[in-house]
Amino acid sequence: GVETVVHAAALTANRKQPQRGAYDRVNRLGTENLVRAASAAGVGRIVLLSGLGTRAAPPGTYMATRWAMEETVRHSGIANVILQPSVLFGEGAEFVAALARLVRALPVVPVLGPPGLRFQPLWVQDLVTCLDRVIGDPGLDGRAIALGGPDHLTMREIVATIAMMTGRRPLLLRMPLALARVQASLLAVLPEPPLTPAALELFGFDNATARDAVARDFGFRPRGFRAHLLEHGLRG
């Protein structure tokens, strides 16, 4: 009796693998299992929540498992839509919460990635609005839709905004990805490390799309990152 399945189950890059190969088992194999079950049940559509910048990648990488999720859904034989949001902010969004913890704890905060690396933070409720409209609009079937907020921001700008909201003024120091990978490997012994090798894969490319991406496909202007934090604080 289910017409549409929304697939949002994944082991995300900010989480350490509980066992070796867990990213692949949960993300790729889990999606294959879901598609088989949906097909057997006669489900008409699948909506996958993926991520901006998902692309083919070498086997054994986190990105390869995310790409496998998309490819499995694309070739499922079931009508589908793939939503690819940028990093999220708002209630429950780990991206902002993790950076806020660093800002509060450290006098010097590392800024990962190259200087011009861009992000396009999207309010989680705007993502939900897009998701709701996708569920009700079969005209969007067969597409992978990139989603981002109205602003292109560097990581330094994002961290500086979060620091302003906490009332702290840490020194922001750019950390090359090569050094960050070494640090992530050392932190891997912790049960919940603040940085994972998988997460660093997402700092090698712009996490941004057209500023009008949401307005073009869904007819509304998403909420801005800075304006939202100024109005609602870090928890809102």
PDB file of C-alpha atoms in Angstrom:
ATOM      1  CA  GLY A   1       0.000   0.000   0.000  1.00  0.00           C
ATOM      2  CA  VAL A   2       3.004   2.349   0.092  1.00  0.00           C
ATOM      3  CA  GLU A   3       3.183   4.595  -2.985  1.00  0.00           C
ATOM      4  CA  THR A   4       6.424   6.484  -2.272  1.00  0.00           C
ATOM      5  CA  VAL A   5       9.460   5.521  -0.201  1.00  0.00           C
ATOM      6  CA  VAL A   6      11.682   8.309   1.125  1.00  0.00           C
ATOM      7  CA  HIS A   7      15.158   6.858   1.621  1.00  0.00           C
ATOM      8  CA  ALA A   8      17.085   8.899   4.183  1.00  0.00           C
ATOM      9  CA  ALA A   9      18.915   6.041   5.925  1.00  0.00           C
ATOM     10  CA  ALA A  10      22.698   6.252   5.631  1.00  0.00           C
ATOM     11  CA  LEU A  11      25.861   6.130   7.696  1.00  0.00           C
ATOM     12  CA  THR A  12      27.048   9.693   7.216  1.00  0.00           C
ATOM     13  CA  ALA A  13      30.662  10.828   6.881  1.00  0.00           C
ATOM     14  CA  ASN A  14      30.789  12.599  10.244  1.00  0.00           C
ATOM     15  CA  ARG A  15      30.238   9.251  11.992  1.00  0.00           C
ATOM     16  CA  LYS A  16      33.043   6.765  12.543  1.00  0.00           C
ATOM     17  CA  GLN A  17      32.471   3.325  11.007  1.00  0.00           C
ATOM     18  CA  PRO A  18      31.497   0.929  13.822  1.00  0.00           C
ATOM     19  CA  GLN A  19      33.263  -1.828  11.845  1.00  0.00           C
ATOM     20  CA  ARG A  20      35.456  -1.827   8.770  1.00  0.00           C
ATOM     21  CA  GLY A  21      33.301  -1.715   5.645  1.00  0.00           C
ATOM     22  CA  ALA A  22      30.226  -0.389   7.480  1.00  0.00           C
ATOM     23  CA  TYR A  23      29.827   2.602   5.135  1.00  0.00           C
ATOM     24  CA  ASP A  24      29.518   0.205   2.210  1.00  0.00           C
ATOM     25  CA  ARG A  25      27.212  -2.256   3.967  1.00  0.00           C
ATOM     26  CA  VAL A  26      24.825   0.402   5.224  1.00  0.00           C
ATOM     27  CA  ASN A  27      24.879   2.772   2.262  1.00  0.00           C
ATOM     28  CA  ARG A  28      25.329   0.603  -0.827  1.00  0.00           C
ATOM     29  CA  LEU A  29      24.060  -2.791   0.311  1.00  0.00           C
ATOM     30  CA  GLY A  30      21.309  -1.253   2.435  1.00  0.00           C
ATOM     31  CA  THR A  31      20.038   0.687  -0.567  1.00  0.00           C
ATOM     32  CA  GLU A  32      20.147  -2.421  -2.754  1.00  0.00           C
ATOM     33  CA  ASN A  33      18.090  -4.279  -0.131  1.00  0.00           C
ATOM     34  CA  LEU A  34      15.603  -1.406   0.060  1.00  0.00           C
ATOM     35  CA  VAL A  35      15.182  -1.287  -3.725  1.00  0.00           C
ATOM     36  CA  ARG A  36      14.542  -5.030  -3.887  1.00  0.00           C
ATOM     37  CA  ALA A  37      11.961  -4.806  -1.108  1.00  0.00           C
ATOM     38  CA  ALA A  38      10.291  -1.785  -2.715  1.00  0.00           C
ATOM     39  CA  SER A  39      10.128  -3.519  -6.077  1.00  0.00           C
ATOM     40  CA  ALA A  40       8.627  -6.660  -4.546  1.00  0.00           C
ATOM     41  CA  ALA A  41       6.028  -4.558  -2.718  1.00  0.00           C
ATOM     42  CA  GLY A  42       5.025  -2.647  -5.856  1.00  0.00           C
ATOM     43  CA  VAL A  43       6.212   0.743  -4.606  1.00  0.00           C
ATOM     44  CA  GLY A  44       5.723   3.375  -7.306  1.00  0.00           C
ATOM     45  CA  ARG A  45       8.419   5.920  -6.456  1.00  0.00           C
ATOM     46  CA  ILE A  46      11.610   6.335  -4.448  1.00  0.00           C
ATOM     47  CA  VAL A  47      12.893   9.706  -3.212  1.00  0.00           C
ATOM     48  CA  LEU A  48      16.529   9.540  -2.114  1.00  0.00           C
ATOM     49  CA  LEU A  49      18.176  12.096   0.164  1.00  0.00           C
ATOM     50  CA  SER A  50      21.783  12.254  -1.012  1.00  0.00           C
ATOM     51  CA  GLY A  51      24.249  15.130  -0.877  1.00  0.00           C
ATOM     52  CA  LEU A  52      25.550  17.912  -3.069  1.00  0.00           C
ATOM     53  CA  GLY A  53      28.630  16.973  -5.061  1.00  0.00           C
ATOM     54  CA  THR A  54      28.040  13.214  -5.013  1.00  0.00           C
ATOM     55  CA  ARG A  55      30.086  11.656  -7.787  1.00  0.00           C
ATOM     56  CA  ALA A  56      31.841   8.465  -8.872  1.00  0.00           C
ATOM     57  CA  ALA A  57      34.841   7.735  -6.640  1.00  0.00           C
ATOM     58  CA  PRO A  58      37.479   5.028  -6.107  1.00  0.00           C
ATOM     59  CA  PRO A  59      36.305   1.822  -4.379  1.00  0.00           C
ATOM     60  CA  GLY A  60      36.786   1.860  -0.630  1.00  0.00           C
ATOM     61  CA  THR A  61      36.067   5.577  -0.231  1.00  0.00           C
ATOM     62  CA  TYR A  62      33.072   7.046   1.558  1.00  0.00           C
ATOM     63  CA  MET A  63      32.058   8.910  -1.615  1.00  0.00           C
ATOM     64  CA  ALA A  64      31.930   5.621  -3.532  1.00  0.00           C
ATOM     65  CA  THR A  65      29.227   4.398  -1.159  1.00  0.00           C
ATOM     66  CA  ARG A  66      27.210   7.588  -1.555  1.00  0.00           C
ATOM     67  CA  TRP A  67      27.496   7.352  -5.347  1.00  0.00           C
ATOM     68  CA  ALA A  68      26.405   3.700  -5.132  1.00  0.00           C
ATOM     69  CA  MET A  69      23.240   4.773  -3.322  1.00  0.00           C
ATOM     70  CA  GLU A  70      22.352   7.137  -6.155  1.00  0.00           C
ATOM     71  CA  GLU A  71      23.221   4.654  -8.899  1.00  0.00           C
ATOM     72  CA  THR A  72      21.195   1.905  -7.242  1.00  0.00           C
ATOM     73  CA  VAL A  73      18.126   4.142  -7.120  1.00  0.00           C
ATOM     74  CA  ARG A  74      18.668   5.478 -10.677  1.00  0.00           C
ATOM     75  CA  HIS A  75      18.792   1.969 -12.130  1.00  0.00           C
ATOM     76  CA  SER A  76      16.131   0.453  -9.888  1.00  0.00           C
ATOM     77  CA  GLY A  77      13.406   0.381 -12.525  1.00  0.00           C
ATOM     78  CA  ILE A  78      11.276   2.420 -10.094  1.00  0.00           C
ATOM     79  CA  ALA A  79      10.423   6.074 -10.742  1.00  0.00           C
ATOM     80  CA  ASN A  80      12.751   8.172  -8.596  1.00  0.00           C
ATOM     81  CA  VAL A  81      13.976  11.611  -7.588  1.00  0.00           C
ATOM     82  CA  ILE A  82      17.328  12.311  -5.902  1.00  0.00           C
ATOM     83  CA  LEU A  83      17.687  15.400  -3.709  1.00  0.00           C
ATOM     84  CA  GLN A  84      21.258  16.632  -3.215  1.00  0.00           C
ATOM     85  CA  PRO A  85      21.352  19.262  -0.449  1.00  0.00           C
ATOM     86  CA  SER A  86      24.420  21.187   0.647  1.00  0.00           C
ATOM     87  CA  VAL A  87      25.358  21.220   4.341  1.00  0.00           C
ATOM     88  CA  LEU A  88      22.359  21.806   6.602  1.00  0.00           C
ATOM     89  CA  PHE A  89      21.719  24.242   9.434  1.00  0.00           C
ATOM     90  CA  GLY A  90      18.833  24.528  11.873  1.00  0.00           C
ATOM     91  CA  GLU A  91      17.498  22.360  14.675  1.00  0.00           C
ATOM     92  CA  GLY A  92      19.277  19.015  14.804  1.00  0.00           C
ATOM     93  CA  ALA A  93      21.847  19.875  12.105  1.00  0.00           C
ATOM     94  CA  GLU A  94      25.193  18.347  13.092  1.00  0.00           C
ATOM     95  CA  PHE A  95      27.308  20.533  10.789  1.00  0.00           C
ATOM     96  CA  VAL A  96      26.728  23.723  12.804  1.00  0.00           C
ATOM     97  CA  ALA A  97      26.627  21.917  16.160  1.00  0.00           C
ATOM     98  CA  ALA A  98      30.044  20.322  15.567  1.00  0.00           C
ATOM     99  CA  LEU A  99      31.637  23.624  14.581  1.00  0.00           C
ATOM    100  CA  ALA A 100      30.078  25.352  17.588  1.00  0.00           C
ATOM    101  CA  ARG A 101      31.614  22.726  19.898  1.00  0.00           C
ATOM    102  CA  LEU A 102      35.054  23.407  18.392  1.00  0.00           C
ATOM    103  CA  VAL A 103      34.657  27.173  18.730  1.00  0.00           C
ATOM    104  CA  ARG A 104      33.664  26.866  22.384  1.00  0.00           C
ATOM    105  CA  ALA A 105      36.433  24.404  23.235  1.00  0.00           C
ATOM    106  CA  LEU A 106      39.493  25.665  21.349  1.00  0.00           C
ATOM    107  CA  PRO A 107      41.378  28.978  21.309  1.00  0.00           C
ATOM    108  CA  VAL A 108      42.582  28.098  17.790  1.00  0.00           C
ATOM    109  CA  VAL A 109      40.020  26.612  15.390  1.00  0.00           C
ATOM    110  CA  PRO A 110      41.250  24.819  12.245  1.00  0.00           C
ATOM    111  CA  VAL A 111      39.632  25.883   8.983  1.00  0.00           C
ATOM    112  CA  LEU A 112      39.700  22.918   6.642  1.00  0.00           C
ATOM    113  CA  GLY A 113      40.144  22.913   2.892  1.00  0.00           C
ATOM    114  CA  PRO A 114      41.556  25.376   0.355  1.00  0.00           C
ATOM    115  CA  PRO A 115      40.893  29.100   0.949  1.00  0.00           C
ATOM    116  CA  GLY A 116      38.252  29.494  -1.760  1.00  0.00           C
ATOM    117  CA  LEU A 117      36.254  26.359  -0.952  1.00  0.00           C
ATOM    118  CA  ARG A 118      32.555  27.294  -1.038  1.00  0.00           C
ATOM    119  CA  PHE A 119      29.569  25.987   0.883  1.00  0.00           C
ATOM    120  CA  GLN A 120      25.906  26.859   0.459  1.00  0.00           C
ATOM    121  CA  PRO A 121      24.193  26.097   3.792  1.00  0.00           C
ATOM    122  CA  LEU A 122      20.527  25.109   3.514  1.00  0.00           C
ATOM    123  CA  TRP A 123      17.970  25.434   6.314  1.00  0.00           C
ATOM    124  CA  VAL A 124      16.727  21.985   7.258  1.00  0.00           C
ATOM    125  CA  GLN A 125      13.082  23.119   7.126  1.00  0.00           C
ATOM    126  CA  ASP A 126      13.597  24.363   3.556  1.00  0.00           C
ATOM    127  CA  LEU A 127      14.882  20.885   2.690  1.00  0.00           C
ATOM    128  CA  VAL A 128      11.718  19.413   4.233  1.00  0.00           C
ATOM    129  CA  THR A 129       9.597  21.773   2.119  1.00  0.00           C
ATOM    130  CA  CYS A 130      11.398  20.640  -1.036  1.00  0.00           C
ATOM    131  CA  LEU A 131      11.016  17.014   0.007  1.00  0.00           C
ATOM    132  CA  ASP A 132       7.285  17.449   0.576  1.00  0.00           C
ATOM    133  CA  ARG A 133       6.837  18.987  -2.863  1.00  0.00           C
ATOM    134  CA  VAL A 134       8.881  16.256  -4.555  1.00  0.00           C
ATOM    135  CA  ILE A 135       6.683  13.600  -2.977  1.00  0.00           C
ATOM    136  CA  GLY A 136       3.617  15.266  -4.474  1.00  0.00           C
ATOM    137  CA  ASP A 137       5.017  16.049  -7.934  1.00  0.00           C
ATOM    138  CA  PRO A 138       5.732  13.101 -10.270  1.00  0.00           C
ATOM    139  CA  GLY A 139       6.817  15.672 -12.863  1.00  0.00           C
ATOM    140  CA  LEU A 140      10.195  15.794 -11.123  1.00  0.00           C
ATOM    141  CA  ASP A 141      10.852  12.074 -11.601  1.00  0.00           C
ATOM    142  CA  GLY A 142      14.144  11.047 -13.154  1.00  0.00           C
ATOM    143  CA  ARG A 143      16.082  14.027 -11.838  1.00  0.00           C
ATOM    144  CA  ALA A 144      18.926  14.607  -9.387  1.00  0.00           C
ATOM    145  CA  ILE A 145      18.172  18.052  -7.938  1.00  0.00           C
ATOM    146  CA  ALA A 146      20.957  20.100  -6.325  1.00  0.00           C
ATOM    147  CA  LEU A 147      19.820  22.234  -3.380  1.00  0.00           C
ATOM    148  CA  GLY A 148      21.496  25.082  -1.532  1.00  0.00           C
ATOM    149  CA  GLY A 149      20.672  28.248   0.352  1.00  0.00           C
ATOM    150  CA  PRO A 150      20.939  31.808  -1.009  1.00  0.00           C
ATOM    151  CA  ASP A 151      24.575  32.361   0.055  1.00  0.00           C
ATOM    152  CA  HIS A 152      27.943  31.026  -1.073  1.00  0.00           C
ATOM    153  CA  LEU A 153      30.203  31.052   2.001  1.00  0.00           C
ATOM    154  CA  THR A 154      33.751  29.925   2.669  1.00  0.00           C
ATOM    155  CA  MET A 155      34.466  27.727   5.665  1.00  0.00           C
ATOM    156  CA  ARG A 156      36.217  30.675   7.321  1.00  0.00           C
ATOM    157  CA  GLU A 157      33.064  32.796   6.928  1.00  0.00           C
ATOM    158  CA  ILE A 158      30.903  30.012   8.357  1.00  0.00           C
ATOM    159  CA  VAL A 159      33.155  29.478  11.376  1.00  0.00           C
ATOM    160  CA  ALA A 160      33.456  33.233  11.957  1.00  0.00           C
ATOM    161  CA  THR A 161      29.660  33.575  11.975  1.00  0.00           C
ATOM    162  CA  ILE A 162      29.300  30.725  14.459  1.00  0.00           C
ATOM    163  CA  ALA A 163      32.039  32.221  16.650  1.00  0.00           C
ATOM    164  CA  MET A 164      30.217  35.568  16.658  1.00  0.00           C
ATOM    165  CA  MET A 165      27.056  33.814  17.866  1.00  0.00           C
ATOM    166  CA  THR A 166      28.938  32.166  20.740  1.00  0.00           C
ATOM    167  CA  GLY A 167      30.551  35.435  21.793  1.00  0.00           C
ATOM    168  CA  ARG A 168      34.031  33.980  21.343  1.00  0.00           C
ATOM    169  CA  ARG A 169      36.893  35.173  19.148  1.00  0.00           C
ATOM    170  CA  PRO A 170      39.153  32.189  18.469  1.00  0.00           C
ATOM    171  CA  LEU A 171      42.070  32.366  16.083  1.00  0.00           C
ATOM    172  CA  LEU A 172      41.040  30.801  12.767  1.00  0.00           C
ATOM    173  CA  LEU A 173      43.933  28.879  11.245  1.00  0.00           C
ATOM    174  CA  ARG A 174      43.727  27.207   7.850  1.00  0.00           C
ATOM    175  CA  MET A 175      44.636  23.523   7.995  1.00  0.00           C
ATOM    176  CA  PRO A 176      45.771  21.825   4.757  1.00  0.00           C
ATOM    177  CA  LEU A 177      43.859  18.630   3.991  1.00  0.00           C
ATOM    178  CA  ALA A 178      47.054  16.547   4.096  1.00  0.00           C
ATOM    179  CA  LEU A 179      47.642  17.557   7.720  1.00  0.00           C
ATOM    180  CA  ALA A 180      43.954  17.088   8.556  1.00  0.00           C
ATOM    181  CA  ARG A 181      44.099  13.514   7.221  1.00  0.00           C
ATOM    182  CA  VAL A 182      46.957  12.710   9.581  1.00  0.00           C
ATOM    183  CA  GLN A 183      45.014  14.173  12.481  1.00  0.00           C
ATOM    184  CA  ALA A 184      41.856  12.270  11.517  1.00  0.00           C
ATOM    185  CA  SER A 185      43.810   9.004  11.416  1.00  0.00           C
ATOM    186  CA  LEU A 186      45.135   9.630  14.929  1.00  0.00           C
ATOM    187  CA  LEU A 187      41.681  10.538  16.244  1.00  0.00           C
ATOM    188  CA  ALA A 188      40.194   7.332  14.813  1.00  0.00           C
ATOM    189  CA  VAL A 189      40.950   5.551  18.105  1.00  0.00           C
ATOM    190  CA  LEU A 190      38.229   7.613  19.835  1.00  0.00           C
ATOM    191  CA  PRO A 191      34.685   6.189  19.936  1.00  0.00           C
ATOM    192  CA  GLU A 192      33.245   9.460  18.554  1.00  0.00           C
ATOM    193  CA  PRO A 193      36.103  11.390  16.904  1.00  0.00           C
ATOM    194  CA  PRO A 194      35.478  15.067  16.059  1.00  0.00           C
ATOM    195  CA  LEU A 195      36.966  14.475  12.595  1.00  0.00           C
ATOM    196  CA  THR A 196      36.848  11.400  10.362  1.00  0.00           C
ATOM    197  CA  PRO A 197      38.743  10.530   7.158  1.00  0.00           C
ATOM    198  CA  ALA A 198      35.358  10.129   5.449  1.00  0.00           C
ATOM    199  CA  ALA A 199      34.328  13.687   6.332  1.00  0.00           C
ATOM    200  CA  LEU A 200      37.542  15.035   4.832  1.00  0.00           C
ATOM    201  CA  GLU A 201      36.535  13.625   1.441  1.00  0.00           C
ATOM    202  CA  LEU A 202      33.800  16.279   1.379  1.00  0.00           C
ATOM    203  CA  PHE A 203      36.316  19.131   1.685  1.00  0.00           C
ATOM    204  CA  GLY A 204      37.985  18.464  -1.658  1.00  0.00           C
ATOM    205  CA  PHE A 205      35.382  20.208  -3.820  1.00  0.00           C
ATOM    206  CA  ASP A 206      32.903  23.096  -3.710  1.00  0.00           C
ATOM    207  CA  ASN A 207      29.734  22.172  -1.826  1.00  0.00           C
ATOM    208  CA  ALA A 208      27.682  24.717  -3.764  1.00  0.00           C
ATOM    209  CA  THR A 209      25.319  25.047  -6.696  1.00  0.00           C
ATOM    210  CA  ALA A 210      23.413  27.958  -8.286  1.00  0.00           C
ATOM    211  CA  ARG A 211      22.141  30.468  -5.727  1.00  0.00           C
ATOM    212  CA  ASP A 212      18.658  30.275  -7.247  1.00  0.00           C
ATOM    213  CA  ALA A 213      18.529  26.457  -7.330  1.00  0.00           C
ATOM    214  CA  VAL A 214      15.643  26.188  -4.849  1.00  0.00           C
ATOM    215  CA  ALA A 215      13.719  29.122  -6.301  1.00  0.00           C
ATOM    216  CA  ARG A 216      14.083  27.744  -9.826  1.00  0.00           C
ATOM    217  CA  ASP A 217      12.735  24.276  -9.052  1.00  0.00           C
ATOM    218  CA  PHE A 218      10.452  24.906  -6.079  1.00  0.00           C
ATOM    219  CA  GLY A 219       9.319  28.530  -6.363  1.00  0.00           C
ATOM    220  CA  PHE A 220      10.484  29.946  -3.034  1.00  0.00           C
ATOM    221  CA  ARG A 221      13.592  31.639  -1.662  1.00  0.00           C
ATOM    222  CA  PRO A 222      15.323  29.603   1.062  1.00  0.00           C
ATOM    223  CA  ARG A 223      16.410  31.110   4.360  1.00  0.00           C
ATOM    224  CA  GLY A 224      19.886  32.619   4.615  1.00  0.00           C
ATOM    225  CA  PHE A 225      22.452  31.145   7.005  1.00  0.00           C
ATOM    226  CA  ARG A 226      23.577  34.346   8.712  1.00  0.00           C
ATOM    227  CA  ALA A 227      20.097  35.877   8.919  1.00  0.00           C
ATOM    228  CA  HIS A 228      18.717  32.721  10.511  1.00  0.00           C
ATOM    229  CA  LEU A 229      21.466  32.477  13.117  1.00  0.00           C
ATOM    230  CA  LEU A 230      21.073  36.144  14.040  1.00  0.00           C
ATOM    231  CA  GLU A 231      17.320  35.633  14.536  1.00  0.00           C
ATOM    232  CA  HIS A 232      17.218  32.168  16.114  1.00  0.00           C
ATOM    233  CA  GLY A 233      20.703  31.477  17.484  1.00  0.00           C
ATOM    234  CA  LEU A 234      22.687  28.289  17.073  1.00  0.00           C
ATOM    235  CA  ARG A 235      19.976  25.944  18.341  1.00  0.00           C
ATOM    236  CA  GLY A 236      17.112  27.210  16.191  1.00  0.00           C
TER     237      GLY A 236
END
